[in-house]
Amino acid sequence: MERDEFIKSLGLGLALVCTGSCLSGCGKSGNDGPEDKPDPGPGGGNTNTATIDLSTDLKAIGDQAKANGVLFFRIAAGNTAASFVATESICPHQGGNLVWKQADNRIQCQLHFSEYATNGSVLQGPQGTTGNTRTLKIYSTSISGTKLTATIA
């Protein structure tokens, strides 16, 4: 094999490898953020609602529970819908877990410490990172017997 033939075959082979890599990479999603739809989890089942049992969860003010991509927490005594808040369970910034901080009366991301009010508004953006976050989705709740249900819209 002469030098020219060798270089041509090497170039053709390299081009094929690069093309294959490019095509396989192009088929992947470029979305680095979390998906807005709820994740299936215990206590949910139906992707349009998330339900928890008040007889075992959220007994005291400050208690929290997660089901079907929804974070539920109790903000007041009594078993009325106004005693509870239901929001998405992951931070819209980069997918960190959200938790209810009763002592501070706010929802906090455990990844970059963004903080949100019970109405979903942003109180503090992500720390130690670039970017910002949006308001949290707050879901309407209803109570039937001992079941608290959030409607995911």
XYZ file of N, CA and C in Angstrom:
459
model
N 0.849 -1.171 0.000
C 0.000 0.000 0.000
C 0.896 1.236 0.000
N 0.614 2.158 -0.875
C 1.394 3.371 -0.961
C 0.893 4.389 0.048
N 1.726 5.374 0.266
C 1.438 6.372 1.280
C 0.114 7.085 1.010
N -0.151 7.490 -0.212
C -1.388 8.191 -0.550
C -2.613 7.330 -0.249
N -2.551 6.060 -0.603
C -3.669 5.146 -0.348
C -3.893 4.981 1.153
N -2.817 4.874 1.909
C -2.916 4.715 3.360
C -3.586 5.930 4.005
N -3.174 7.123 3.610
C -3.747 8.355 4.177
C -5.216 8.478 3.811
N -5.593 8.152 2.597
C -6.991 8.207 2.182
C -7.841 7.231 2.992
N -7.360 5.994 3.184
C -8.145 5.006 3.933
C -8.228 5.386 5.409
N -7.152 5.945 5.954
C -7.167 6.401 7.342
C -8.153 7.545 7.512
N -8.132 8.484 6.588
C -9.051 9.626 6.640
C -10.500 9.195 6.526
N -10.785 8.234 5.645
C -12.138 7.730 5.481
C -12.611 7.033 6.753
N -11.762 6.237 7.344
C -12.113 5.540 8.580
C -12.369 6.512 9.720
N -11.535 7.521 9.847
C -11.691 8.535 10.880
C -12.989 9.317 10.670
N -13.293 9.642 9.438
C -14.532 10.366 9.128
C -15.755 9.539 9.515
N -15.728 8.240 9.257
C -16.851 7.374 9.627
C -17.032 7.304 11.141
N -15.931 7.180 11.876
C -16.002 7.138 13.341
C -16.580 8.442 13.881
N -16.112 9.571 13.387
C -16.597 10.868 13.845
C -18.076 11.062 13.519
N -18.489 10.641 12.343
C -19.888 10.765 11.939
C -20.780 9.931 12.842
N -20.358 8.721 13.148
C -21.154 7.863 14.038
C -21.283 8.461 15.424
N -20.198 9.006 15.953
C -20.234 9.641 17.276
C -21.153 10.848 17.271
N -21.075 11.627 16.232
C -21.907 12.817 16.127
C -23.388 12.458 16.071
N -23.722 11.469 15.272
C -25.118 11.063 15.138
C -25.669 10.489 16.434
N -24.876 9.710 17.149
C -25.382 9.146 18.405
C -25.532 10.241 19.450
N -24.651 11.242 19.438
C -24.758 12.347 20.384
C -25.917 13.260 20.070
N -26.255 13.406 18.804
C -27.346 14.288 18.402
C -28.699 13.734 18.808
N -28.795 12.467 19.039
C -30.072 11.859 19.412
C -30.421 12.034 20.869
N -29.480 12.546 21.680
C -29.733 12.717 23.102
C -30.368 14.063 23.355
N -31.160 14.136 24.459
C -31.800 15.383 24.846
C -30.765 16.345 25.392
N -30.900 17.599 25.076
C -29.989 18.609 25.592
C -30.505 19.280 26.843
N -31.602 18.824 27.420
C -32.193 19.441 28.597
C -31.449 19.000 29.844
N -30.725 19.934 30.478
C -29.995 19.607 31.700
C -30.854 19.764 32.936
N -31.944 20.477 32.859
C -32.779 20.737 34.028
C -33.754 19.608 34.286
N -34.455 19.681 35.426
C -35.413 18.638 35.756
C -36.653 18.730 34.889
N -37.314 17.631 34.705
C -38.571 17.639 33.986
C -39.639 18.213 34.894
N -40.600 18.905 34.322
C -41.653 19.510 35.119
C -42.737 18.526 35.512
N -42.802 17.393 34.854
C -43.850 16.439 35.187
C -43.466 15.664 36.446
N -44.457 15.238 37.222
C -44.156 14.516 38.453
C -43.580 13.143 38.171
N -42.748 12.681 39.107
C -42.198 11.337 38.973
C -43.097 10.343 39.677
N -43.358 9.167 39.093
C -44.196 8.193 39.763
C -43.543 7.763 41.067
N -44.320 7.701 42.098
C -43.779 7.312 43.399
C -44.863 6.727 44.265
N -44.513 6.281 45.457
C -45.504 5.691 46.335
C -46.558 6.709 46.732
N -47.779 6.252 46.858
C -48.868 7.116 47.286
C -49.549 7.842 46.153
N -49.082 7.703 44.938
C -49.666 8.435 43.824
C -50.383 7.506 42.885
N -49.682 7.007 41.899
C -50.287 6.107 40.930
C -50.786 6.862 39.728
N -51.739 7.750 39.919
C -52.303 8.537 38.840
C -51.421 9.761 38.635
N -50.983 10.034 37.427
C -50.072 11.149 37.202
C -50.767 12.505 37.291
N -52.090 12.550 37.414
C -52.798 13.817 37.551
C -53.066 14.180 38.998
N -52.812 13.266 39.916
C -53.003 13.536 41.335
C -51.903 12.866 42.148
N -51.742 13.351 43.344
C -50.858 12.720 44.324
C -51.643 12.701 45.629
N -51.603 11.576 46.334
C -52.398 11.421 47.546
C -51.555 10.859 48.674
N -51.782 11.384 49.868
C -51.163 10.824 51.061
C -52.251 10.581 52.099
N -51.949 9.752 53.086
C -52.893 9.395 54.142
C -52.582 10.217 55.381
N -53.520 11.067 55.770
C -53.318 11.938 56.923
C -53.296 11.178 58.248
N -53.801 9.942 58.245
C -53.784 9.170 59.492
C -52.367 8.676 59.815
N -51.474 8.662 58.809
C -50.089 8.228 59.049
C -49.075 9.328 58.740
N -49.409 10.281 57.886
C -48.495 11.349 57.482
C -49.042 12.707 57.912
N -48.172 13.659 58.090
C -48.524 15.062 58.350
C -49.409 15.253 59.580
N -49.080 14.581 60.659
C -49.871 14.692 61.887
C -49.638 16.009 62.613
N -48.394 16.506 62.608
C -48.062 17.724 63.344
C -47.684 18.847 62.390
N -47.854 20.081 62.852
C -47.433 21.237 62.067
C -45.938 21.101 61.802
N -45.546 21.278 60.550
C -44.148 21.152 60.148
C -43.822 19.812 59.511
N -44.691 18.802 59.685
C -44.448 17.504 59.061
C -44.525 17.633 57.548
N -43.775 16.774 56.849
C -43.774 16.786 55.392
C -43.714 15.370 54.859
N -44.227 15.190 53.646
C -44.216 13.890 52.980
C -44.183 14.134 51.474
N -43.632 13.153 50.741
C -43.577 13.237 49.284
C -44.333 12.072 48.672
N -45.039 12.352 47.586
C -45.743 11.313 46.833
C -45.924 11.789 45.398
N -45.595 10.931 44.442
C -45.835 11.194 43.020
C -45.279 12.539 42.558
N -44.067 12.889 43.030
C -43.442 14.132 42.610
C -43.968 15.371 43.296
N -44.733 15.191 44.379
C -45.317 16.316 45.100
C -44.803 16.315 46.537
N -44.413 17.501 47.029
C -44.039 17.695 48.420
C -45.246 18.270 49.142
N -45.737 17.540 50.137
C -46.843 17.998 50.981
C -46.264 18.429 52.319
N -46.797 19.489 52.910
C -46.419 19.817 54.277
C -47.570 20.514 54.987
N -47.581 20.347 56.322
C -48.645 20.922 57.157
C -48.160 22.259 57.698
N -48.987 23.306 57.503
C -48.638 24.636 57.980
C -49.535 25.108 59.119
N -50.635 24.372 59.392
C -51.561 24.783 60.445
C -52.279 23.562 61.009
N -52.873 23.743 62.176
C -53.646 22.666 62.795
C -54.959 22.482 62.043
N -55.604 21.326 62.239
C -56.883 21.048 61.598
C -56.705 20.314 60.290
N -57.764 19.649 59.882
C -57.715 18.894 58.626
C -58.580 19.557 57.565
N -58.186 20.777 57.223
C -58.816 21.471 56.098
C -57.732 21.682 55.045
N -58.132 21.875 53.824
C -57.159 22.054 52.741
C -56.225 23.231 53.025
N -56.705 24.258 53.729
C -55.881 25.429 54.044
C -54.764 25.117 55.036
N -54.817 23.965 55.701
C -53.783 23.572 56.668
C -52.568 22.948 55.995
N -52.634 22.758 54.682
C -51.584 22.049 53.960
C -51.152 22.822 52.720
N -49.925 22.570 52.296
C -49.414 23.098 51.032
C -48.875 21.911 50.249
N -49.105 21.930 48.950
C -48.569 20.902 48.048
C -47.850 21.612 46.910
N -46.592 21.235 46.692
C -45.779 21.842 45.649
C -44.955 20.765 44.955
N -44.324 21.123 43.856
C -43.427 20.167 43.217
C -42.324 19.799 44.213
N -41.799 18.585 44.127
C -40.832 18.116 45.127
C -39.380 18.318 44.725
N -39.155 18.785 43.485
C -37.783 19.049 43.050
C -37.634 20.511 42.652
N -36.457 21.035 42.882
C -36.178 22.438 42.581
C -36.135 22.655 41.067
N -36.766 23.710 40.580
C -36.748 23.968 39.140
C -35.391 24.456 38.637
N -34.470 24.799 39.520
C -33.154 25.279 39.090
C -32.318 24.142 38.510
N -31.993 23.113 39.330
C -31.203 22.000 38.825
C -31.616 20.668 39.440
N -32.842 20.567 39.912
C -33.364 19.273 40.338
C -33.015 18.819 41.736
N -32.609 19.722 42.618
C -32.345 19.343 44.006
C -33.637 19.028 44.736
N -33.548 18.245 45.803
C -34.720 17.935 46.624
C -35.167 19.168 47.385
N -36.469 19.385 47.431
C -37.039 20.474 48.214
C -37.511 19.934 49.555
N -37.348 20.742 50.607
C -37.829 20.386 51.935
C -38.510 21.600 52.554
N -39.431 21.327 53.468
C -40.123 22.377 54.204
C -39.324 22.680 55.461
N -38.969 23.945 55.656
C -38.244 24.413 56.836
C -39.243 25.155 57.724
N -39.875 24.430 58.636
C -40.915 24.999 59.486
C -40.394 26.190 60.292
N -39.201 26.080 60.874
C -38.663 27.151 61.716
C -38.495 28.459 60.937
N -38.226 28.370 59.645
C -38.037 29.554 58.810
C -39.264 29.893 57.971
N -40.278 29.025 58.023
C -41.513 29.200 57.256
C -41.220 29.356 55.764
N -40.379 28.438 55.235
C -40.051 28.485 53.814
C -39.665 27.106 53.291
N -39.725 26.973 51.977
C -39.328 25.753 51.277
C -37.896 25.986 50.815
N -37.031 24.978 51.002
C -35.623 25.156 50.648
C -35.120 24.014 49.767
N -34.322 24.374 48.782
C -33.635 23.397 47.939
C -32.389 22.929 48.670
N -32.168 21.626 48.695
C -31.020 21.073 49.383
C -29.751 21.076 48.549
N -29.840 21.463 47.283
C -28.673 21.471 46.407
C -27.956 22.825 46.424
N -28.679 23.898 46.134
C -28.069 25.231 46.085
C -28.768 26.217 47.013
N -29.637 25.729 47.883
C -30.265 26.515 48.953
C -31.151 27.658 48.469
N -31.766 27.498 47.306
C -32.806 28.433 46.904
C -33.923 28.317 47.929
N -34.636 29.414 48.153
C -35.724 29.398 49.121
C -36.980 29.993 48.497
N -38.125 29.413 48.904
C -39.408 29.779 48.331
C -40.436 29.966 49.442
N -41.411 30.838 49.204
C -42.530 31.044 50.125
C -43.584 29.969 49.892
N -44.543 29.877 50.789
C -45.606 28.871 50.654
C -46.500 29.124 49.442
N -46.446 30.324 48.881
C -47.198 30.582 47.639
C -46.367 30.304 46.396
N -45.106 29.822 46.586
C -44.239 29.459 45.479
C -43.274 30.535 45.028
N -43.433 31.763 45.531
C -42.554 32.841 45.077
C -41.120 32.628 45.568
N -40.173 33.122 44.784
C -38.751 32.975 45.097
C -38.371 33.989 46.168
N -37.842 33.487 47.296
C -37.354 34.353 48.356
C -35.850 34.577 48.230
N -35.149 33.545 47.746
C -33.699 33.619 47.557
C -33.307 32.689 46.424
N -32.497 33.168 45.499
C -32.043 32.356 44.382
C -30.935 31.397 44.780
N -30.467 30.589 43.833
C -29.422 29.598 44.110
C -28.129 30.250 44.595
N -27.492 29.618 45.588
C -26.223 30.107 46.114
C -25.067 29.305 45.540
N -23.951 29.967 45.325
C -22.746 29.288 44.881
C -22.812 28.746 43.468
N -23.695 29.277 42.645
C -23.839 28.809 41.275
C -24.357 29.955 40.418
N -24.237 29.813 39.131
C -24.814 30.803 38.232
C -26.235 30.376 37.900
N -26.992 31.272 37.394
C -28.358 30.957 37.000
C -29.359 31.444 38.028
N -30.595 31.256 37.686
C -31.661 31.644 38.590
C -32.726 30.576 38.562
N -33.798 30.810 39.248
C -34.861 29.822 39.356
C -36.198 30.493 39.102
N -37.203 29.706 38.866
C -38.559 30.228 38.663
C -39.376 29.970 39.925
N -40.578 30.514 39.971
C -41.465 30.236 41.093
C -41.857 28.758 41.089
N -42.179 28.252 42.262
C -42.606 26.851 42.371
C -44.059 26.700 41.977
N -44.382 25.556 41.447
C -45.770 25.221 41.182
C -46.413 24.837 42.510
N -47.530 25.445 42.814
C -48.305 25.114 44.007
C -49.584 24.459 43.510
N -49.895 23.279 44.053
C -51.051 22.509 43.596
C -52.217 22.673 44.559
N -53.414 22.684 43.996
C -54.606 22.747 44.846
C -54.773 21.407 45.559
N -55.301 21.460 46.777
C -55.476 20.256 47.585
C -56.934 20.087 47.971
N -57.286 18.845 48.240
C -58.621 18.530 48.756
C -58.480 17.369 49.731
N -59.429 17.287 50.654
C -59.416 16.241 51.661
C -60.705 15.442 51.560
N -60.540 14.115 51.581
C -61.678 13.199 51.603
C -61.356 12.125 52.644
N -62.056 12.184 53.778
C -61.759 11.270 54.869
C -60.376 11.570 55.407
N -59.481 10.589 55.348
C -58.109 10.804 55.820
C -57.126 10.988 54.656
N -57.632 11.145 53.450
C -56.776 11.288 52.262
C -56.658 12.744 51.848
N -55.411 13.212 51.710
C -55.117 14.537 51.192
C -54.627 14.356 49.766
N -55.290 15.015 48.829
C -54.964 14.854 47.413
C -54.592 16.198 46.816
N -53.507 16.200 46.038
C -53.090 17.370 45.269
C -53.424 17.103 43.809
N -54.009 18.090 43.169
C -54.298 17.996 41.736
C -53.150 18.628 40.980
N -52.491 17.824 40.168
C -51.318 18.258 39.418
C -51.787 18.760 38.061
N -51.649 20.044 37.853
C -52.106 20.623 36.589
C -50.974 21.222 35.825
